[in-house]
Amino acid sequence: MSDIKKIKDEYFLKLSKELDINQINQIKTDLFGKNGLVSSQFKQLGKIAEDERKKFASELNNVKDELQKLIVSKIEEIEIKEINQKLEKEKVDITLPERPFADGKIHPVSQVIDEISSIFSEIGFSVEEGPDVENEYNNFTALNTPDNHPARDMHDTFYLDEKKELLLRTHTSPVQIRTMLNDKPPFKIIAPGRTYRSDSDQTHAPMFHQVEGLHIDKDINMGHLKGCLNYFIKEFFEVDKIKMRFRPSHFPFTEPSAEVDIGYEIKDGKIIIGEGNKWLEILGCGMVHPNVLKNVNVDPGEFQGYAFGIGIDRLAMLKYGINDLRAFFDCDYRWLNQFGFDPIDVPSSYRGLSR
Ligand code: PHE
């Protein structure tokens, strides 16, 4: 058998097997590389006697063509196989169950703000908002707070500039000023939001939440304040009876001023609101000081009313049995899962569309 025939048989056999692309490339080099088997045969052409040369050359060319064709078809075969494998692997299996869908939870503070807003709106209060970054005038001066008042101290207040003109509001009371400067009396508003003081321990966080209340009209008195707070606390804690006491206090922007405590007791490790003989302070309030009304161009001879400021975080802790205020602001997903609230349920068929 001639060398050419031997090469052909040997490599047809090799190429009939299952090969990968590297093995095919190797075969290509073995045959057609610089010193490849077929290439070497071509180099020998010159040494062959003239009468035999033509036959040899045509036989060699045929074998070369056949082997090349076979190699090309082998490569195509491998490429098609790869594509099919990929298609097989990547195909979408519509019978798979959907992935678990994690619903977010509503933070207890947001929940309580919603509850407070809806309780007060039922008795005619509208909801106002003010910015967290306030000016010194709205936060202190307009609220009749003297220059030497301890609340203005750097230890208490986060100032945002050296001149102490901008600060993070220390209470929601500046919204009283903004509301009254913007409109004409009567006023009947609440203003929930974030407040800031330089304070941090188990019951104080540097950022916390308050809701301000303000009711100004021609004949609003302290009895209205009491009635309003009594109604609110009963509604909020969902109880029929409440023990509430007003303790004389001082705020520069109210006169007289009071702090309000509610009665509670602890039964089986649970706080029961409205019973027992323990007291818990939940808010500050009073009749709006005539100087504040003057500062916002309201005539104190004609209009008067009350204001209050309630600590929202504390209400949330009491109502939902949370004992460390700092947990509110840790952003711990597990905590939120335990204490958070479910949003209004969205049918699962709509989820794909809305999110
Ligand atoms: N702003 C007061 C505080 O933060 C609370 C308060 C509001 C008192 C309105 C009286 C009237 O402590």
Coordinates of C-alpha atoms and ligand atoms in Angstrom, one line a residue:
M1 CA 0.0 0.0 0.0
S2 CA 1.3 3.4 -0.9
D3 CA 2.1 5.9 1.9
I4 CA -0.7 8.1 0.7
K5 CA -3.3 5.4 1.1
K6 CA -1.9 4.5 4.5
I7 CA -2.2 8.1 5.7
K8 CA -5.7 8.3 4.3
D9 CA -6.9 5.1 6.0
E10 CA -5.2 6.0 9.3
Y11 CA -6.7 9.5 9.5
F12 CA -10.2 8.5 8.2
L13 CA -10.3 6.1 11.1
K14 CA -9.1 8.7 13.5
L15 CA -11.6 11.2 12.3
S16 CA -14.5 8.8 12.5
K17 CA -14.1 8.8 16.3
E18 CA -15.6 11.2 18.9
L19 CA -13.2 14.2 18.9
D20 CA -13.1 17.5 20.5
I21 CA -11.9 20.7 18.8
N22 CA -8.3 20.4 20.3
Q23 CA -7.9 16.9 18.9
I24 CA -9.1 18.0 15.5
N25 CA -6.6 20.9 15.5
Q26 CA -3.9 18.5 16.4
I27 CA -4.9 16.3 13.5
K28 CA -4.8 19.3 11.2
T29 CA -1.2 20.1 12.3
D30 CA -0.2 16.4 12.0
L31 CA -1.4 16.3 8.4
F32 CA -1.0 19.8 7.0
G33 CA 1.5 21.5 9.3
K34 CA 4.9 22.5 8.1
N35 CA 6.3 19.0 8.6
G36 CA 2.9 17.4 8.5
L37 CA 2.4 14.0 6.8
V38 CA 0.6 15.3 3.7
S39 CA 2.9 18.3 3.4
S40 CA 5.9 16.0 3.5
Q41 CA 4.4 14.0 0.6
F42 CA 4.2 17.1 -1.5
K43 CA 7.9 17.8 -0.8
Q44 CA 8.7 14.4 -2.2
L45 CA 7.0 15.1 -5.5
G46 CA 10.3 16.3 -7.1
K47 CA 12.1 13.0 -6.3
I48 CA 9.5 10.9 -8.0
A49 CA 10.2 9.7 -11.6
E50 CA 8.4 11.8 -14.1
D51 CA 6.1 9.2 -15.5
E52 CA 4.8 8.3 -12.0
R53 CA 4.7 11.9 -10.8
K54 CA 1.3 12.9 -12.3
K55 CA -0.5 9.9 -10.9
F56 CA 1.1 10.4 -7.5
A57 CA 0.3 14.1 -7.5
S58 CA -3.4 13.6 -8.4
E59 CA -3.8 10.8 -5.8
L60 CA -2.2 13.1 -3.2
N61 CA -4.4 16.0 -4.1
N62 CA -7.5 13.8 -3.8
V63 CA -6.5 12.5 -0.5
K64 CA -5.7 16.0 0.7
D65 CA -9.2 17.3 -0.4
E66 CA -11.0 14.4 1.2
L67 CA -9.2 14.8 4.5
Q68 CA -9.8 18.6 4.5
K69 CA -13.4 18.1 3.7
L70 CA -13.7 15.6 6.5
I71 CA -12.0 17.9 8.9
V72 CA -14.3 20.8 8.0
S73 CA -17.4 18.7 8.4
K74 CA -16.1 17.4 11.7
I75 CA -15.6 21.0 13.0
E76 CA -19.1 21.9 11.9
E77 CA -20.5 18.8 13.7
I78 CA -18.8 19.9 16.9
E79 CA -20.1 23.4 16.7
I80 CA -23.6 22.3 16.1
K81 CA -23.3 19.9 19.0
E82 CA -22.1 22.7 21.3
I83 CA -25.0 25.0 20.3
N84 CA -27.5 22.2 20.9
Q85 CA -26.0 21.5 24.3
K86 CA -26.2 25.2 25.2
L87 CA -29.8 25.4 24.1
E88 CA -30.6 22.3 26.1
K89 CA -29.0 23.7 29.3
E90 CA -30.4 27.2 29.0
K91 CA -33.9 26.5 28.1
V92 CA -36.5 28.1 30.3
D93 CA -38.4 25.5 32.3
I94 CA -41.9 27.0 32.7
T95 CA -42.9 24.2 35.0
L96 CA -40.6 25.4 37.8
P97 CA -42.3 26.8 40.8
E98 CA -41.9 30.7 41.2
R99 CA -39.1 31.9 43.4
P100 CA -40.2 32.9 47.0
F101 CA -41.3 36.6 47.0
A102 CA -40.2 38.6 50.0
D103 CA -42.8 41.2 50.9
G104 CA -41.4 44.3 52.6
K105 CA -42.7 45.3 56.0
I106 CA -43.9 48.6 57.3
H107 CA -41.7 50.0 60.0
P108 CA -43.6 50.4 63.4
V109 CA -42.8 54.1 63.4
S110 CA -44.4 54.6 60.0
Q111 CA -47.3 52.5 61.1
V112 CA -47.8 54.6 64.2
I113 CA -47.5 57.9 62.2
D114 CA -50.3 56.6 59.9
E115 CA -52.5 55.6 62.9
I116 CA -51.9 59.0 64.6
S117 CA -52.7 60.9 61.4
S118 CA -55.9 59.0 60.9
I119 CA -57.1 59.5 64.5
F120 CA -56.5 63.2 64.4
S121 CA -57.9 63.7 60.9
E122 CA -61.2 62.2 62.1
I123 CA -61.6 65.2 64.5
G124 CA -60.7 67.8 61.9
F125 CA -56.9 68.1 62.0
S126 CA -55.1 68.4 58.8
V127 CA -51.5 67.0 58.3
E128 CA -48.6 69.5 57.7
E129 CA -44.9 68.8 57.1
G130 CA -41.8 70.8 57.7
P131 CA -38.1 70.2 56.8
D132 CA -35.6 68.4 59.0
V133 CA -33.1 71.2 58.4
E134 CA -34.5 74.3 60.0
N135 CA -33.3 77.8 60.7
E136 CA -32.6 79.0 64.1
Y137 CA -35.5 81.5 63.9
N138 CA -38.3 78.9 63.4
N139 CA -36.8 76.4 65.8
F140 CA -36.1 78.8 68.7
T141 CA -36.6 82.6 68.3
A142 CA -40.1 82.6 66.9
L143 CA -41.0 80.0 69.6
N144 CA -40.1 82.6 72.2
T145 CA -37.0 80.7 73.3
P146 CA -34.5 83.1 74.9
D147 CA -30.9 83.3 73.7
N148 CA -29.6 81.8 76.9
H149 CA -32.1 78.8 77.0
P150 CA -30.3 75.5 77.6
A151 CA -32.0 73.9 74.6
R152 CA -29.9 76.1 72.3
D153 CA -26.7 74.6 73.8
M154 CA -24.3 72.8 71.5
H155 CA -24.6 69.8 73.7
D156 CA -28.3 69.5 72.8
T157 CA -28.6 70.8 69.3
F158 CA -26.9 69.7 66.0
Y159 CA -25.9 73.0 64.3
L160 CA -25.0 72.9 60.7
D161 CA -22.9 76.0 60.4
E162 CA -20.6 78.1 62.6
K163 CA -23.0 81.0 62.8
K164 CA -25.6 78.6 64.3
E165 CA -28.2 79.8 61.8
L166 CA -29.0 76.3 60.4
L167 CA -29.7 73.3 62.5
L168 CA -31.4 69.9 62.6
R169 CA -34.8 70.7 64.1
T170 CA -34.9 69.7 67.8
H171 CA -38.7 69.4 67.8
T172 CA -41.6 69.6 65.4
S173 CA -42.7 72.9 66.9
P174 CA -41.2 75.0 64.1
V175 CA -44.0 73.6 61.9
Q176 CA -46.3 75.7 64.1
I177 CA -44.4 78.8 62.9
R178 CA -44.3 77.7 59.3
T179 CA -48.0 77.0 59.2
M180 CA -49.1 80.2 60.9
L181 CA -46.8 82.4 58.8
N182 CA -48.2 80.8 55.7
D183 CA -51.9 81.2 56.4
K184 CA -54.6 83.0 58.4
P185 CA -56.2 81.6 61.5
P186 CA -58.0 79.4 62.5
F187 CA -55.4 76.6 62.5
K188 CA -56.0 73.0 63.3
I189 CA -53.0 70.8 62.3
I190 CA -50.8 68.0 63.3
A191 CA -47.2 67.7 62.0
P192 CA -45.4 64.4 62.3
G193 CA -41.8 64.0 61.5
R194 CA -38.1 63.4 62.4
T195 CA -36.4 65.4 65.1
Y196 CA -32.8 65.5 66.3
R197 CA -31.0 66.0 69.6
S198 CA -27.5 65.2 70.7
D199 CA -28.6 62.4 73.0
S200 CA -28.2 58.6 72.9
D201 CA -29.0 55.8 75.4
Q202 CA -31.6 53.0 75.7
T203 CA -34.5 55.5 75.7
H204 CA -33.0 58.3 73.7
A205 CA -31.7 58.3 70.1
P206 CA -30.1 61.3 68.3
M207 CA -32.8 61.0 65.7
F208 CA -36.4 60.4 66.9
H209 CA -39.9 61.2 65.9
Q210 CA -42.5 63.7 67.2
V211 CA -46.0 64.7 66.2
E212 CA -46.9 68.4 66.8
G213 CA -50.4 69.5 67.3
L214 CA -51.8 73.0 67.0
H215 CA -55.3 74.3 67.4
I216 CA -55.9 78.0 67.2
D217 CA -59.3 79.7 67.1
K218 CA -61.3 82.4 68.8
D219 CA -62.3 80.5 72.0
I220 CA -60.1 77.4 72.3
N221 CA -59.1 76.7 76.0
M222 CA -57.3 74.1 78.0
G223 CA -60.5 72.1 78.3
H224 CA -60.3 71.5 74.6
L225 CA -56.7 70.4 74.9
K226 CA -57.6 67.9 77.6
G227 CA -60.6 66.5 75.7
C228 CA -58.5 66.2 72.5
L229 CA -55.7 64.4 74.2
N230 CA -58.0 62.1 76.1
Y231 CA -59.8 61.2 72.9
F232 CA -56.5 60.6 71.1
I233 CA -55.0 58.4 73.7
K234 CA -58.1 56.2 74.0
E235 CA -58.3 55.8 70.3
F236 CA -54.6 55.1 69.9
F237 CA -54.4 52.5 72.6
E238 CA -57.8 51.1 71.8
V239 CA -59.1 51.3 75.3
D240 CA -62.4 52.7 76.7
K241 CA -60.9 54.3 79.9
I242 CA -57.7 56.1 80.4
K243 CA -55.9 57.5 83.4
M244 CA -54.2 60.7 82.4
R245 CA -52.7 63.5 84.5
F246 CA -51.4 67.0 83.6
R247 CA -48.3 68.0 85.5
P248 CA -47.3 71.7 85.5
S249 CA -44.2 72.2 83.4
H250 CA -42.4 74.9 81.4
F251 CA -41.9 75.4 77.7
P252 CA -41.0 78.9 76.4
F253 CA -43.7 78.7 73.7
T254 CA -46.7 77.8 75.9
E255 CA -48.2 79.3 79.0
P256 CA -49.4 77.6 81.0
S257 CA -47.4 74.5 80.1
A258 CA -48.0 70.9 81.1
E259 CA -46.5 67.5 80.7
V260 CA -49.0 64.6 80.3
D261 CA -48.6 61.2 81.9
I262 CA -50.7 58.2 81.3
G263 CA -51.4 55.5 83.9
Y264 CA -50.3 51.9 83.3
E265 CA -49.4 48.7 85.0
I266 CA -47.4 45.6 84.1
K267 CA -49.3 42.3 84.1
D268 CA -47.5 39.1 83.2
G269 CA -44.7 41.1 81.7
K270 CA -47.1 43.0 79.5
I271 CA -47.8 46.8 79.7
I272 CA -51.5 47.5 80.3
I273 CA -52.4 51.1 79.4
G274 CA -55.1 52.9 81.4
E275 CA -54.9 50.9 84.6
G276 CA -52.7 50.6 87.6
N277 CA -50.8 53.3 89.5
K278 CA -47.6 53.7 87.5
W279 CA -47.2 56.9 85.4
L280 CA -45.5 57.4 82.1
E281 CA -44.8 60.7 80.5
I282 CA -45.8 60.8 76.8
L283 CA -46.1 64.4 75.7
G284 CA -45.6 68.1 76.4
C285 CA -48.3 70.7 75.8
G286 CA -49.8 74.0 76.8
M287 CA -51.6 77.1 75.6
V288 CA -49.7 78.8 72.8
H289 CA -47.7 81.8 74.3
P290 CA -49.0 85.2 73.2
N291 CA -45.5 86.1 72.1
V292 CA -45.5 83.2 69.6
L293 CA -48.8 84.4 68.1
K294 CA -47.4 87.9 67.8
N295 CA -44.3 86.5 66.0
V296 CA -46.5 85.0 63.3
N297 CA -48.8 88.1 63.0
V298 CA -51.8 86.5 64.8
D299 CA -53.5 88.8 67.3
P300 CA -53.4 87.2 70.8
G301 CA -56.3 89.4 71.8
E302 CA -58.5 87.7 69.2
F303 CA -57.1 84.2 68.8
Q304 CA -55.8 81.6 71.2
G305 CA -55.3 77.9 71.4
Y306 CA -53.2 75.0 72.4
A307 CA -50.2 73.1 71.1
F308 CA -48.8 69.7 72.0
G309 CA -45.8 67.6 71.1
I310 CA -46.0 63.8 71.4
G311 CA -43.0 61.4 71.2
I312 CA -44.0 58.9 68.5
D313 CA -41.3 56.4 69.1
R314 CA -42.3 56.0 72.7
L315 CA -45.9 55.5 71.7
A316 CA -44.9 52.8 69.3
M317 CA -42.8 51.1 71.9
L318 CA -45.7 51.1 74.4
K319 CA -48.3 49.9 71.9
Y320 CA -46.3 47.2 70.3
G321 CA -44.2 46.0 73.3
I322 CA -40.8 47.0 72.0
N323 CA -38.3 47.7 74.8
D324 CA -35.2 49.2 73.2
L325 CA -35.6 52.4 71.2
R326 CA -32.3 51.8 69.4
A327 CA -33.7 48.8 67.6
F328 CA -36.0 51.1 65.6
F329 CA -33.0 52.5 63.8
D330 CA -30.7 49.5 63.5
C331 CA -32.1 48.5 60.1
D332 CA -32.1 44.8 61.2
Y333 CA -34.2 43.0 58.7
R334 CA -35.0 40.2 61.2
W335 CA -36.2 42.7 63.7
L336 CA -38.4 44.4 61.1
N337 CA -39.8 41.0 60.1
Q338 CA -40.9 40.5 63.7
F339 CA -42.2 44.0 64.5
G340 CA -43.0 45.3 61.1
F341 CA -46.5 45.4 59.6
D342 CA -47.8 43.8 56.4
P343 CA -48.6 46.3 53.7
I344 CA -52.1 46.0 52.3
D345 CA -52.0 42.6 50.5
V346 CA -51.4 42.7 46.8
P347 CA -52.8 39.8 44.9
S348 CA -49.9 37.7 43.7
S349 CA -51.1 37.9 40.1
Y350 CA -50.5 41.6 40.1
R351 CA -47.0 41.4 41.5
G352 CA -45.2 40.8 38.2
L353 CA -46.9 43.9 36.8
S354 CA -46.3 46.3 39.7
R355 CA -42.8 45.5 40.7
Ligands
PHE1 N1 -41.6 70.9 71.6 C1 -41.8 70.4 72.9 C2 -40.6 69.3 73.1 O1 -40.1 68.9 72.1 C3 -43.1 69.7 73.1 C4 -44.2 70.7 73.1 C5 -44.9 71.0 71.9 C6 -44.6 71.4 74.2 C7 -45.9 71.9 71.9 C8 -45.6 72.3 74.2 C9 -46.3 72.5 73.0 O2 -40.4 68.9 74.2

